[in-house]
Amino acid sequence: MKKLFISAILLVACYSHLRAQNTFPSTGNVGVGTTGPAAVLTVTNATPVIQLLDKDVNPRDGSSLGKLAFGSGANELASIDAMRFSTNYDDVTNILFRTSWATGAGGDGANIERMRISYTGNVGIGITNPQNKLDVNDTIHSKAVLIDLNGWQDRVFNKEYQLLPLTEVKAYIDQHQHLPEIPSEQEMVKNGLDVGEMNKLLMKKVEELTLYLIELKTEVSQLQKQIKTPVKSN
């Protein structure tokens, strides 16, 4: 009897402590770590952490580990979903971001995946299997793009640089239908455009073109001098 009495006292004390820290009203806001919640759910702690843990361990079926959903009434209109990688373990996951654009407003539907972070850390926008740190299946608009280059070898204006004669450039173009060192149309379509590498090649071609113009100007000036110089008769 004494033990039962002591247990009852401890239970009441624990309940009173929890009530002092948390608020669980039947209606209104819920507070965890606070008795004055300012939102539907307020969590107050030195380092607040909310965990969503699935009890199914390693089902290997590509199912959801948990989801944070937003909506109206019974309709789910946006969500952040942690998904298992199909046929693999719980510790191989993707994060899916979904939004809605109602078909009635001219959109493509409700709660459709727009972006994901794959288990490799790659981000895909409009694509479900990103192979790079960022894959975008549509137009990107930006005010500026900064590209880090692995070296910028600007040797065209060095005195030792061997400028290809224009006759050889013409022969190459006639045979390949593109400039030397520049990828062909087929290569561009197959491999895409490396912006950093292409900018280096384009700068090189601009500098080579400048040298050709300087050579041409020199030849023209020499011809003009010859025309102006009268030919002495014997």
Coordinates of N, CA and C in Angstrom, one line a residue:
M1 N 0.8 -1.2 0.0 CA 0.0 0.0 0.0 C 0.9 1.3 0.0
K2 N 1.9 1.2 0.8 CA 2.8 2.3 0.9 C 3.5 2.6 -0.5
K3 N 3.9 1.5 -1.2 CA 4.6 1.6 -2.5 C 3.6 2.2 -3.5
L4 N 2.3 1.8 -3.4 CA 1.3 2.3 -4.3 C 1.1 3.8 -4.1
F5 N 1.1 4.2 -2.9 CA 0.9 5.6 -2.5 C 2.0 6.5 -3.1
I6 N 3.2 6.0 -2.9 CA 4.4 6.7 -3.4 C 4.4 6.8 -4.9
S7 N 4.0 5.8 -5.6 CA 3.9 5.8 -7.0 C 2.9 6.8 -7.5
A8 N 1.8 6.9 -6.8 CA 0.8 7.8 -7.2 C 1.3 9.3 -7.1
I9 N 2.0 9.5 -6.0 CA 2.6 10.9 -5.8 C 3.5 11.2 -6.9
L10 N 4.4 10.3 -7.3 CA 5.4 10.5 -8.3 C 4.7 10.8 -9.7
L11 N 3.6 10.0 -9.9 CA 2.8 10.2 -11.2 C 2.2 11.6 -11.2
V12 N 1.6 12.0 -10.1 CA 1.0 13.4 -10.1 C 2.1 14.4 -10.3
A13 N 3.3 14.2 -9.7 CA 4.4 15.2 -9.8 C 4.9 15.3 -11.2
C14 N 5.0 14.2 -11.9 CA 5.5 14.2 -13.3 C 4.5 14.9 -14.2
Y15 N 3.2 14.6 -13.9 CA 2.1 15.2 -14.7 C 2.1 16.7 -14.5
S16 N 2.3 17.1 -13.3 CA 2.3 18.6 -13.0 C 3.5 19.3 -13.7
H17 N 4.6 18.6 -13.7 CA 5.8 19.1 -14.4 C 5.6 19.3 -15.9
L18 N 5.0 18.2 -16.5 CA 4.7 18.3 -17.9 C 3.7 19.4 -18.2
R19 N 2.7 19.6 -17.4 CA 1.7 20.6 -17.6 C 2.3 22.0 -17.5
A20 N 3.3 22.1 -16.6 CA 4.0 23.4 -16.4 C 4.8 23.8 -17.7
Q21 N 5.2 22.8 -18.4 CA 6.1 23.0 -19.6 C 5.3 23.0 -20.9
N22 N 4.2 22.3 -21.0 CA 3.5 22.0 -22.2 C 2.1 22.4 -22.1
T23 N 1.4 22.7 -23.2 CA 0.0 23.0 -23.3 C -0.7 22.2 -24.3
F24 N -1.6 21.4 -23.9 CA -2.4 20.5 -24.8 C -3.9 20.7 -24.7
P25 N -4.4 21.9 -25.2 CA -5.8 22.1 -25.0 C -6.6 21.3 -26.0
S26 N -7.9 21.2 -25.7 CA -8.8 20.4 -26.6 C -9.0 21.2 -27.8
T27 N -9.0 22.5 -27.7 CA -9.1 23.4 -28.9 C -8.1 24.5 -28.8
G28 N -7.7 25.1 -29.9 CA -6.8 26.2 -29.9 C -5.4 25.8 -30.2
N29 N -4.4 26.6 -29.7 CA -3.0 26.3 -30.0 C -2.4 25.3 -29.0
V30 N -1.4 24.6 -29.6 CA -0.6 23.6 -28.8 C 0.8 24.1 -28.5
G31 N 1.2 24.0 -27.3 CA 2.6 24.4 -27.0 C 3.4 23.3 -26.4
V32 N 4.6 23.1 -26.9 CA 5.6 22.2 -26.4 C 6.7 23.0 -25.8
G33 N 7.0 22.9 -24.5 CA 8.0 23.7 -23.9 C 7.6 25.1 -23.6
T34 N 6.3 25.4 -23.8 CA 5.8 26.7 -23.5 C 4.3 26.6 -23.1
T35 N 3.9 27.5 -22.2 CA 2.4 27.5 -21.9 C 1.7 28.6 -22.6
G36 N 2.4 29.4 -23.5 CA 1.7 30.4 -24.2 C 2.0 30.3 -25.7
P37 N 1.5 29.2 -26.3 CA 1.8 29.0 -27.8 C 1.1 30.1 -28.6
A38 N 1.9 30.7 -29.6 CA 1.4 31.8 -30.4 C 0.9 31.3 -31.8
A39 N 1.1 30.0 -32.0 CA 0.6 29.4 -33.3 C -0.1 28.1 -33.0
V40 N -0.6 27.5 -34.0 CA -1.3 26.2 -33.9 C -0.4 25.2 -33.2
L41 N 0.9 25.2 -33.5 CA 1.9 24.4 -32.8 C 3.2 25.3 -32.6
T42 N 3.5 25.4 -31.3 CA 4.7 26.2 -30.9 C 5.6 25.3 -30.1
V43 N 6.9 25.1 -30.6 CA 7.9 24.3 -29.9 C 9.0 25.2 -29.4
T44 N 9.2 25.2 -28.1 CA 10.2 26.1 -27.5 C 11.2 25.2 -26.8
N45 N 12.5 25.4 -27.2 CA 13.6 24.7 -26.6 C 14.9 25.3 -26.9
A46 N 16.0 25.0 -26.2 CA 17.3 25.6 -26.5 C 17.7 25.2 -27.9
T47 N 17.5 23.9 -28.3 CA 17.8 23.4 -29.6 C 16.6 22.6 -30.1
P48 N 15.5 23.2 -30.5 CA 14.3 22.4 -30.8 C 14.5 21.5 -32.1
V49 N 14.0 20.3 -31.9 CA 14.1 19.3 -33.0 C 12.8 18.6 -33.1
I50 N 12.2 18.5 -34.2 CA 11.0 17.7 -34.5 C 11.4 16.5 -35.3
Q51 N 11.1 15.3 -34.9 CA 11.5 14.1 -35.6 C 10.2 13.4 -36.1
L52 N 10.3 12.9 -37.3 CA 9.3 12.1 -37.9 C 10.0 10.7 -38.2
L53 N 9.7 9.7 -37.4 CA 10.4 8.4 -37.6 C 9.4 7.3 -37.9
D54 N 9.6 6.7 -39.0 CA 8.8 5.6 -39.5 C 9.1 4.3 -38.7
K55 N 8.0 3.6 -38.3 CA 8.3 2.3 -37.6 C 8.7 1.2 -38.5
D56 N 8.3 1.3 -39.8 CA 8.7 0.2 -40.7 C 10.2 0.3 -41.0
V57 N 10.9 -0.7 -40.7 CA 12.4 -0.7 -40.9 C 12.7 -1.4 -42.2
N58 N 13.4 -0.7 -43.1 CA 13.9 -1.3 -44.4 C 12.9 -2.1 -45.2
P59 N 11.7 -1.5 -45.5 CA 10.8 -2.3 -46.3 C 11.2 -2.4 -47.8
R60 N 12.2 -1.6 -48.2 CA 12.7 -1.7 -49.6 C 11.7 -1.6 -50.7
D61 N 10.7 -0.7 -50.5 CA 9.6 -0.6 -51.4 C 9.4 0.8 -52.0
G62 N 10.3 1.7 -51.7 CA 10.2 3.1 -52.3 C 9.1 3.9 -51.6
S63 N 8.7 3.5 -50.5 CA 7.6 4.2 -49.8 C 8.1 5.4 -49.0
S64 N 7.1 6.2 -48.5 CA 7.4 7.4 -47.8 C 7.9 7.1 -46.4
L65 N 8.9 7.9 -45.9 CA 9.4 7.9 -44.6 C 8.6 8.9 -43.7
G66 N 8.0 9.8 -44.3 CA 7.3 10.8 -43.6 C 7.1 12.0 -44.5
K67 N 6.0 12.8 -44.2 CA 5.7 13.9 -45.1 C 5.2 15.1 -44.3
L68 N 5.6 16.3 -44.7 CA 5.0 17.5 -44.2 C 4.1 18.1 -45.3
A69 N 2.8 18.1 -45.1 CA 1.8 18.4 -46.1 C 1.1 19.7 -45.8
F70 N 0.7 20.4 -46.8 CA -0.1 21.7 -46.7 C -1.3 21.5 -47.6
G71 N -2.4 22.1 -47.2 CA -3.6 22.0 -48.0 C -4.7 22.8 -47.5
S72 N -5.9 22.5 -48.1 CA -7.1 23.2 -47.8 C -8.2 22.2 -47.7
G73 N -8.9 22.2 -46.6 CA -9.9 21.1 -46.4 C -9.3 19.8 -46.4
A74 N -9.8 18.9 -47.3 CA -9.2 17.6 -47.4 C -8.2 17.5 -48.6
N75 N -7.9 18.6 -49.2 CA -7.1 18.6 -50.4 C -5.6 19.0 -50.0
E76 N -4.7 18.1 -50.4 CA -3.3 18.3 -50.2 C -2.8 19.1 -51.4
L77 N -2.3 20.3 -51.1 CA -1.9 21.2 -52.2 C -0.4 21.4 -52.3
A78 N 0.4 21.1 -51.3 CA 1.8 21.2 -51.3 C 2.4 20.3 -50.3
S79 N 3.6 19.8 -50.5 CA 4.2 18.8 -49.5 C 5.7 18.7 -49.7
I80 N 6.4 18.3 -48.6 CA 7.8 18.0 -48.6 C 7.8 16.5 -48.1
D81 N 8.3 15.6 -48.9 CA 8.2 14.2 -48.7 C 9.5 13.5 -48.7
A82 N 9.8 12.8 -47.7 CA 11.0 11.9 -47.6 C 10.7 10.5 -48.1
M83 N 11.3 10.2 -49.2 CA 11.0 8.9 -49.9 C 12.2 7.9 -49.8
R84 N 11.9 6.7 -49.5 CA 12.9 5.7 -49.6 C 13.3 5.5 -51.1
F85 N 14.6 5.1 -51.3 CA 15.0 4.8 -52.6 C 14.5 3.3 -52.9
S86 N 13.8 3.1 -53.9 CA 13.1 1.8 -54.1 C 14.1 0.7 -54.2
T87 N 13.8 -0.4 -53.6 CA 14.6 -1.6 -53.5 C 15.9 -1.4 -52.7
N88 N 15.9 -0.4 -51.9 CA 17.1 -0.2 -51.1 C 16.8 0.0 -49.6
Y89 N 17.7 0.5 -48.8 CA 17.5 0.6 -47.4 C 16.9 2.0 -47.0
D90 N 16.5 2.1 -45.7 CA 16.0 3.3 -45.2 C 17.0 4.4 -45.2
D91 N 18.3 4.1 -45.1 CA 19.3 5.2 -45.1 C 19.7 5.6 -46.5
V92 N 18.9 5.3 -47.5 CA 19.1 5.8 -48.9 C 17.8 6.5 -49.3
T93 N 17.8 7.8 -49.2 CA 16.5 8.5 -49.4 C 16.6 9.7 -50.4
N94 N 15.4 10.1 -50.9 CA 15.3 11.3 -51.7 C 14.3 12.2 -50.9
I95 N 14.4 13.5 -51.1 CA 13.5 14.5 -50.6 C 12.8 15.1 -51.8
L96 N 11.4 15.0 -51.8 CA 10.6 15.5 -52.9 C 9.8 16.7 -52.5
F97 N 9.8 17.7 -53.4 CA 9.1 19.0 -53.1 C 7.9 19.1 -54.1
R98 N 6.7 19.1 -53.6 CA 5.5 19.2 -54.5 C 4.7 20.5 -54.3
T99 N 4.2 21.0 -55.4 CA 3.3 22.1 -55.4 C 2.1 21.9 -56.3
S100 N 1.1 22.7 -56.2 CA -0.1 22.6 -57.0 C -0.3 23.8 -57.9
W101 N -0.8 23.5 -59.1 CA -1.2 24.5 -60.1 C -2.5 24.0 -60.7
A102 N -3.6 24.4 -60.2 CA -4.9 23.8 -60.5 C -5.1 23.8 -62.0
T103 N -5.7 22.7 -62.5 CA -6.0 22.7 -63.9 C -7.1 23.7 -64.3
G104 N -7.9 24.0 -63.3 CA -9.0 25.0 -63.6 C -8.4 26.4 -63.8
A105 N -7.2 26.6 -63.3 CA -6.5 27.9 -63.5 C -5.5 27.8 -64.7
G106 N -5.6 26.8 -65.5 CA -4.7 26.6 -66.6 C -3.4 25.9 -66.3
G107 N -3.4 25.2 -65.1 CA -2.1 24.6 -64.7 C -2.1 23.1 -65.0
D108 N -1.2 22.4 -64.4 CA -0.9 21.0 -64.8 C -1.4 20.0 -63.7
G109 N -2.0 20.5 -62.6 CA -2.6 19.5 -61.7 C -2.2 19.9 -60.2
A110 N -2.6 19.0 -59.3 CA -2.5 19.2 -57.9 C -1.3 18.4 -57.3
N111 N -0.5 19.0 -56.5 CA 0.5 18.4 -55.7 C 1.4 17.5 -56.5
I112 N 2.0 18.1 -57.5 CA 2.9 17.5 -58.5 C 4.4 17.8 -58.1
E113 N 5.3 16.8 -58.2 CA 6.7 17.0 -57.9 C 7.3 18.0 -58.8
R114 N 7.9 19.0 -58.2 CA 8.6 20.1 -58.9 C 10.1 20.0 -58.8
M115 N 10.6 19.5 -57.6 CA 12.0 19.5 -57.4 C 12.3 18.3 -56.4
R116 N 13.5 17.8 -56.5 CA 13.9 16.7 -55.6 C 15.4 16.9 -55.3
I117 N 15.8 16.4 -54.1 CA 17.2 16.2 -53.7 C 17.4 14.7 -53.6
S118 N 18.3 14.2 -54.5 CA 18.5 12.8 -54.5 C 19.4 12.3 -53.4
Y119 N 19.5 11.0 -53.2 CA 20.3 10.5 -52.2 C 21.8 10.7 -52.4
T120 N 22.2 11.1 -53.6 CA 23.5 11.5 -53.9 C 23.9 12.9 -53.6
G121 N 22.8 13.7 -53.3 CA 23.0 15.1 -53.0 C 22.8 16.0 -54.3
N122 N 22.4 15.3 -55.4 CA 22.1 16.1 -56.6 C 20.7 16.7 -56.5
V123 N 20.5 17.8 -57.1 CA 19.2 18.5 -57.1 C 18.7 18.5 -58.5
G124 N 17.4 18.1 -58.7 CA 16.7 18.1 -59.9 C 15.5 19.0 -59.9
I125 N 15.4 19.9 -60.9 CA 14.2 20.7 -61.0 C 13.6 20.3 -62.3
G126 N 12.4 19.8 -62.3 CA 11.7 19.3 -63.5 C 12.3 18.0 -64.0
I127 N 13.1 17.3 -63.2 CA 13.7 16.0 -63.6 C 13.8 15.2 -62.3
T128 N 13.5 13.9 -62.4 CA 13.4 13.0 -61.3 C 14.7 12.2 -61.0
N129 N 15.7 12.3 -62.0 CA 16.9 11.5 -61.8 C 18.1 12.4 -62.1
P130 N 18.4 13.4 -61.3 CA 19.5 14.3 -61.5 C 20.8 13.6 -61.5
Q131 N 21.6 13.9 -62.5 CA 23.0 13.3 -62.6 C 24.1 14.2 -62.2
N132 N 23.7 15.5 -62.0 CA 24.7 16.5 -61.6 C 24.2 17.2 -60.4
K133 N 25.1 18.1 -59.8 CA 24.7 18.8 -58.6 C 23.5 19.6 -58.8
L134 N 23.2 20.1 -60.0 CA 22.0 20.8 -60.4 C 21.6 20.5 -61.8
D135 N 20.5 19.8 -62.0 CA 19.9 19.5 -63.3 C 18.6 20.2 -63.4
V136 N 18.4 21.0 -64.5 CA 17.2 21.8 -64.7 C 16.6 21.5 -66.0
N137 N 15.4 21.0 -66.1 CA 14.7 20.7 -67.3 C 13.9 21.8 -67.8
D138 N 14.5 23.0 -68.0 CA 13.7 24.2 -68.5 C 14.7 25.3 -68.5
T139 N 14.1 26.5 -68.7 CA 15.0 27.7 -68.9 C 15.4 28.2 -67.5
I140 N 16.7 28.7 -67.4 CA 17.2 29.4 -66.2 C 17.5 30.8 -66.6
H141 N 16.9 31.7 -65.8 CA 17.1 33.2 -66.0 C 18.0 33.7 -64.8
S142 N 19.0 34.4 -65.1 CA 19.9 34.9 -64.0 C 20.5 36.3 -64.5
K143 N 20.7 37.1 -63.5 CA 21.4 38.4 -63.8 C 22.9 38.2 -64.0
A144 N 23.5 37.2 -63.4 CA 24.9 37.0 -63.6 C 25.2 35.6 -63.3
V145 N 26.2 35.0 -63.9 CA 26.7 33.7 -63.7 C 28.2 33.7 -63.5
L146 N 28.8 33.2 -62.5 CA 30.2 33.2 -62.2 C 30.7 31.8 -62.3
I147 N 31.6 31.5 -63.3 CA 32.1 30.2 -63.5 C 33.6 30.1 -63.1
D148 N 33.9 29.2 -62.3 CA 35.3 29.0 -61.9 C 36.0 28.1 -63.0
L149 N 37.1 28.6 -63.5 CA 37.9 27.9 -64.6 C 39.1 27.3 -64.0
N150 N 39.4 26.1 -64.5 CA 40.7 25.5 -64.2 C 41.8 26.0 -65.1
G151 N 42.3 27.2 -64.9 CA 43.3 27.7 -65.8 C 42.7 28.5 -66.9
W152 N 43.4 29.6 -67.3 CA 43.0 30.4 -68.5 C 44.3 30.6 -69.2
Q153 N 44.6 29.7 -70.2 CA 45.8 29.7 -70.9 C 45.7 30.6 -72.1
D154 N 46.1 31.9 -72.0 CA 46.0 32.9 -73.0 C 47.4 33.1 -73.6
R155 N 47.7 32.2 -74.6 CA 49.1 32.2 -75.2 C 49.1 32.8 -76.6
V156 N 48.0 33.2 -77.2 CA 47.9 33.5 -78.6 C 48.8 34.7 -78.9
F157 N 48.9 35.7 -78.0 CA 49.7 36.9 -78.2 C 51.2 36.7 -77.8
N158 N 51.6 35.5 -77.4 CA 53.0 35.2 -77.1 C 53.7 35.1 -78.4
K159 N 55.0 35.6 -78.5 CA 55.7 35.6 -79.7 C 56.0 34.2 -80.2
E160 N 56.0 33.2 -79.3 CA 56.3 31.9 -79.7 C 55.1 31.2 -80.3
Y161 N 53.9 31.8 -80.2 CA 52.7 31.1 -80.7 C 52.7 30.9 -82.2
Q162 N 52.4 29.7 -82.6 CA 52.4 29.4 -84.0 C 50.9 29.6 -84.6
L163 N 50.7 30.7 -85.3 CA 49.4 30.9 -85.9 C 49.2 30.1 -87.1
L164 N 48.1 29.4 -87.2 CA 47.9 28.5 -88.3 C 47.6 29.4 -89.6
P165 N 48.3 29.1 -90.7 CA 48.1 29.9 -91.9 C 46.7 29.8 -92.4
L166 N 46.2 30.9 -92.9 CA 44.8 30.9 -93.4 C 44.5 29.9 -94.4
T167 N 45.5 29.5 -95.2 CA 45.2 28.5 -96.2 C 44.9 27.1 -95.5
E168 N 45.6 26.9 -94.4 CA 45.3 25.6 -93.7 C 44.0 25.7 -93.0
V169 N 43.6 26.9 -92.5 CA 42.3 27.1 -91.8 C 41.2 26.8 -92.8
K170 N 41.4 27.3 -94.1 CA 40.4 27.1 -95.1 C 40.3 25.6 -95.5
A171 N 41.4 25.0 -95.6 CA 41.4 23.5 -95.9 C 40.6 22.7 -94.8
Y172 N 40.9 23.1 -93.5 CA 40.2 22.4 -92.4 C 38.7 22.6 -92.5
I173 N 38.3 23.9 -92.7 CA 36.9 24.2 -92.8 C 36.2 23.5 -93.9
D174 N 36.9 23.4 -95.1 CA 36.3 22.7 -96.2 C 36.1 21.3 -96.0
Q175 N 37.0 20.7 -95.1 CA 36.9 19.2 -94.9 C 35.9 18.9 -93.7
H176 N 35.9 19.8 -92.7 CA 35.1 19.5 -91.4 C 33.9 20.3 -91.2
Q177 N 33.8 21.4 -91.9 CA 32.7 22.4 -91.8 C 32.6 23.0 -90.4
H178 N 33.7 23.2 -89.7 CA 33.7 24.0 -88.5 C 35.2 24.4 -88.3
L179 N 35.4 25.4 -87.4 CA 36.7 25.9 -87.1 C 37.6 24.8 -86.4
P180 N 38.9 24.8 -86.5 CA 39.8 24.0 -85.7 C 39.5 24.2 -84.2
E181 N 39.5 23.1 -83.5 CA 39.4 23.1 -82.0 C 38.0 23.3 -81.5
I182 N 37.1 23.8 -82.4 CA 35.7 24.0 -82.0 C 34.9 22.7 -82.2
P183 N 34.1 22.3 -81.3 CA 33.3 21.0 -81.4 C 32.4 21.1 -82.6
S184 N 32.2 20.0 -83.3 CA 31.3 19.9 -84.4 C 29.8 20.0 -83.9
E185 N 28.9 20.2 -84.9 CA 27.5 20.2 -84.5 C 27.0 18.9 -83.9
Q186 N 27.5 17.8 -84.4 CA 27.1 16.5 -83.8 C 27.6 16.4 -82.4
E187 N 28.9 16.8 -82.1 CA 29.4 16.8 -80.8 C 28.6 17.7 -79.8
M188 N 28.2 18.8 -80.3 CA 27.4 19.8 -79.4 C 26.1 19.1 -79.1
V189 N 25.4 18.5 -80.0 CA 24.1 18.0 -79.8 C 24.2 16.8 -78.8
K190 N 25.3 16.0 -79.0 CA 25.5 14.8 -78.2 C 25.9 15.1 -76.7
N191 N 26.9 16.0 -76.6 CA 27.6 16.2 -75.3 C 27.1 17.5 -74.6
G192 N 26.4 18.4 -75.3 CA 26.0 19.7 -74.7 C 27.1 20.7 -74.8
L193 N 26.9 21.8 -74.2 CA 27.8 23.0 -74.3 C 28.5 23.2 -73.0
D194 N 29.8 23.1 -72.9 CA 30.6 23.4 -71.7 C 30.9 24.9 -71.8
V195 N 30.1 25.7 -71.0 CA 30.2 27.2 -71.2 C 31.6 27.7 -70.9
G196 N 32.2 27.2 -69.8 CA 33.6 27.7 -69.5 C 34.6 27.3 -70.6
E197 N 34.6 26.1 -71.0 CA 35.5 25.7 -72.1 C 35.3 26.4 -73.4
M198 N 34.0 26.6 -73.7 CA 33.7 27.3 -75.0 C 34.1 28.7 -74.9
N199 N 34.0 29.4 -73.8 CA 34.4 30.8 -73.7 C 35.9 30.9 -73.9
K200 N 36.7 29.9 -73.4 CA 38.1 29.9 -73.6 C 38.4 29.8 -75.1
L201 N 37.7 28.9 -75.8 CA 38.0 28.6 -77.2 C 37.6 29.9 -78.0
L202 N 36.4 30.5 -77.7 CA 36.0 31.6 -78.4 C 37.0 32.8 -78.2
M203 N 37.5 33.0 -77.0 CA 38.5 34.0 -76.8 C 39.7 33.8 -77.6
K204 N 40.1 32.5 -77.7 CA 41.3 32.2 -78.5 C 41.1 32.5 -80.0
K205 N 39.9 32.2 -80.5 CA 39.6 32.4 -81.9 C 39.5 34.0 -82.2
V206 N 39.0 34.7 -81.2 CA 39.0 36.2 -81.4 C 40.4 36.7 -81.5
E207 N 41.3 36.3 -80.6 CA 42.6 36.7 -80.6 C 43.4 36.3 -81.9
E208 N 43.1 35.1 -82.3 CA 43.7 34.7 -83.6 C 43.2 35.5 -84.8
L209 N 41.9 35.8 -84.7 CA 41.3 36.7 -85.8 C 42.0 38.1 -85.7
T210 N 42.3 38.6 -84.5 CA 43.0 39.9 -84.4 C 44.3 39.8 -85.1
L211 N 45.1 38.7 -84.9 CA 46.4 38.6 -85.5 C 46.3 38.5 -87.0
Y212 N 45.3 37.8 -87.5 CA 45.1 37.7 -89.0 C 44.8 39.1 -89.5
L213 N 44.0 39.9 -88.8 CA 43.7 41.3 -89.3 C 44.9 42.2 -89.3
I214 N 45.7 42.0 -88.2 CA 47.0 42.8 -88.2 C 47.9 42.4 -89.4
E215 N 48.0 41.1 -89.7 CA 48.8 40.7 -90.8 C 48.2 41.3 -92.1
L216 N 46.9 41.2 -92.2 CA 46.3 41.7 -93.4 C 46.5 43.2 -93.6
K217 N 46.4 44.0 -92.5 CA 46.6 45.4 -92.5 C 48.1 45.7 -92.9
T218 N 49.0 44.9 -92.4 CA 50.4 45.1 -92.8 C 50.6 44.9 -94.3
E219 N 50.0 43.8 -94.8 CA 50.2 43.5 -96.2 C 49.5 44.7 -97.1
V220 N 48.4 45.1 -96.7 CA 47.7 46.2 -97.4 C 48.5 47.5 -97.4
S221 N 49.1 47.8 -96.2 CA 49.9 49.0 -96.1 C 51.2 48.9 -97.0
Q222 N 51.7 47.7 -97.1 CA 52.9 47.5 -98.0 C 52.5 47.7 -99.4
L223 N 51.4 47.2 -99.8 CA 50.9 47.3 -101.2 C 50.6 48.8 -101.5
Q224 N 50.0 49.5 -100.6 CA 49.8 50.9 -100.8 C 51.0 51.7 -101.0
K225 N 52.1 51.4 -100.3 CA 53.4 52.0 -100.4 C 53.9 51.7 -101.8
Q226 N 53.8 50.5 -102.3 CA 54.3 50.1 -103.6 C 53.6 50.9 -104.7
I227 N 52.3 51.0 -104.5 CA 51.5 51.7 -105.5 C 51.9 53.2 -105.6
K228 N 52.1 53.8 -104.4 CA 52.5 55.2 -104.4 C 53.9 55.5 -104.9
T229 N 54.7 54.5 -104.8 CA 56.2 54.7 -105.2 C 56.3 54.5 -106.7
P230 N 56.7 55.5 -107.4 CA 56.8 55.4 -108.9 C 57.9 54.4 -109.3
V231 N 57.6 53.6 -110.3 CA 58.6 52.7 -110.8 C 59.6 53.4 -111.7
K232 N 60.9 53.3 -111.4 CA 61.9 54.0 -112.2 C 62.2 53.2 -113.5
S233 N 62.1 53.9 -114.6 CA 62.4 53.2 -115.9 C 63.9 53.2 -116.1
N234 N 64.4 52.2 -116.8 CA 65.8 52.1 -117.1 C 66.2 53.1 -118.2

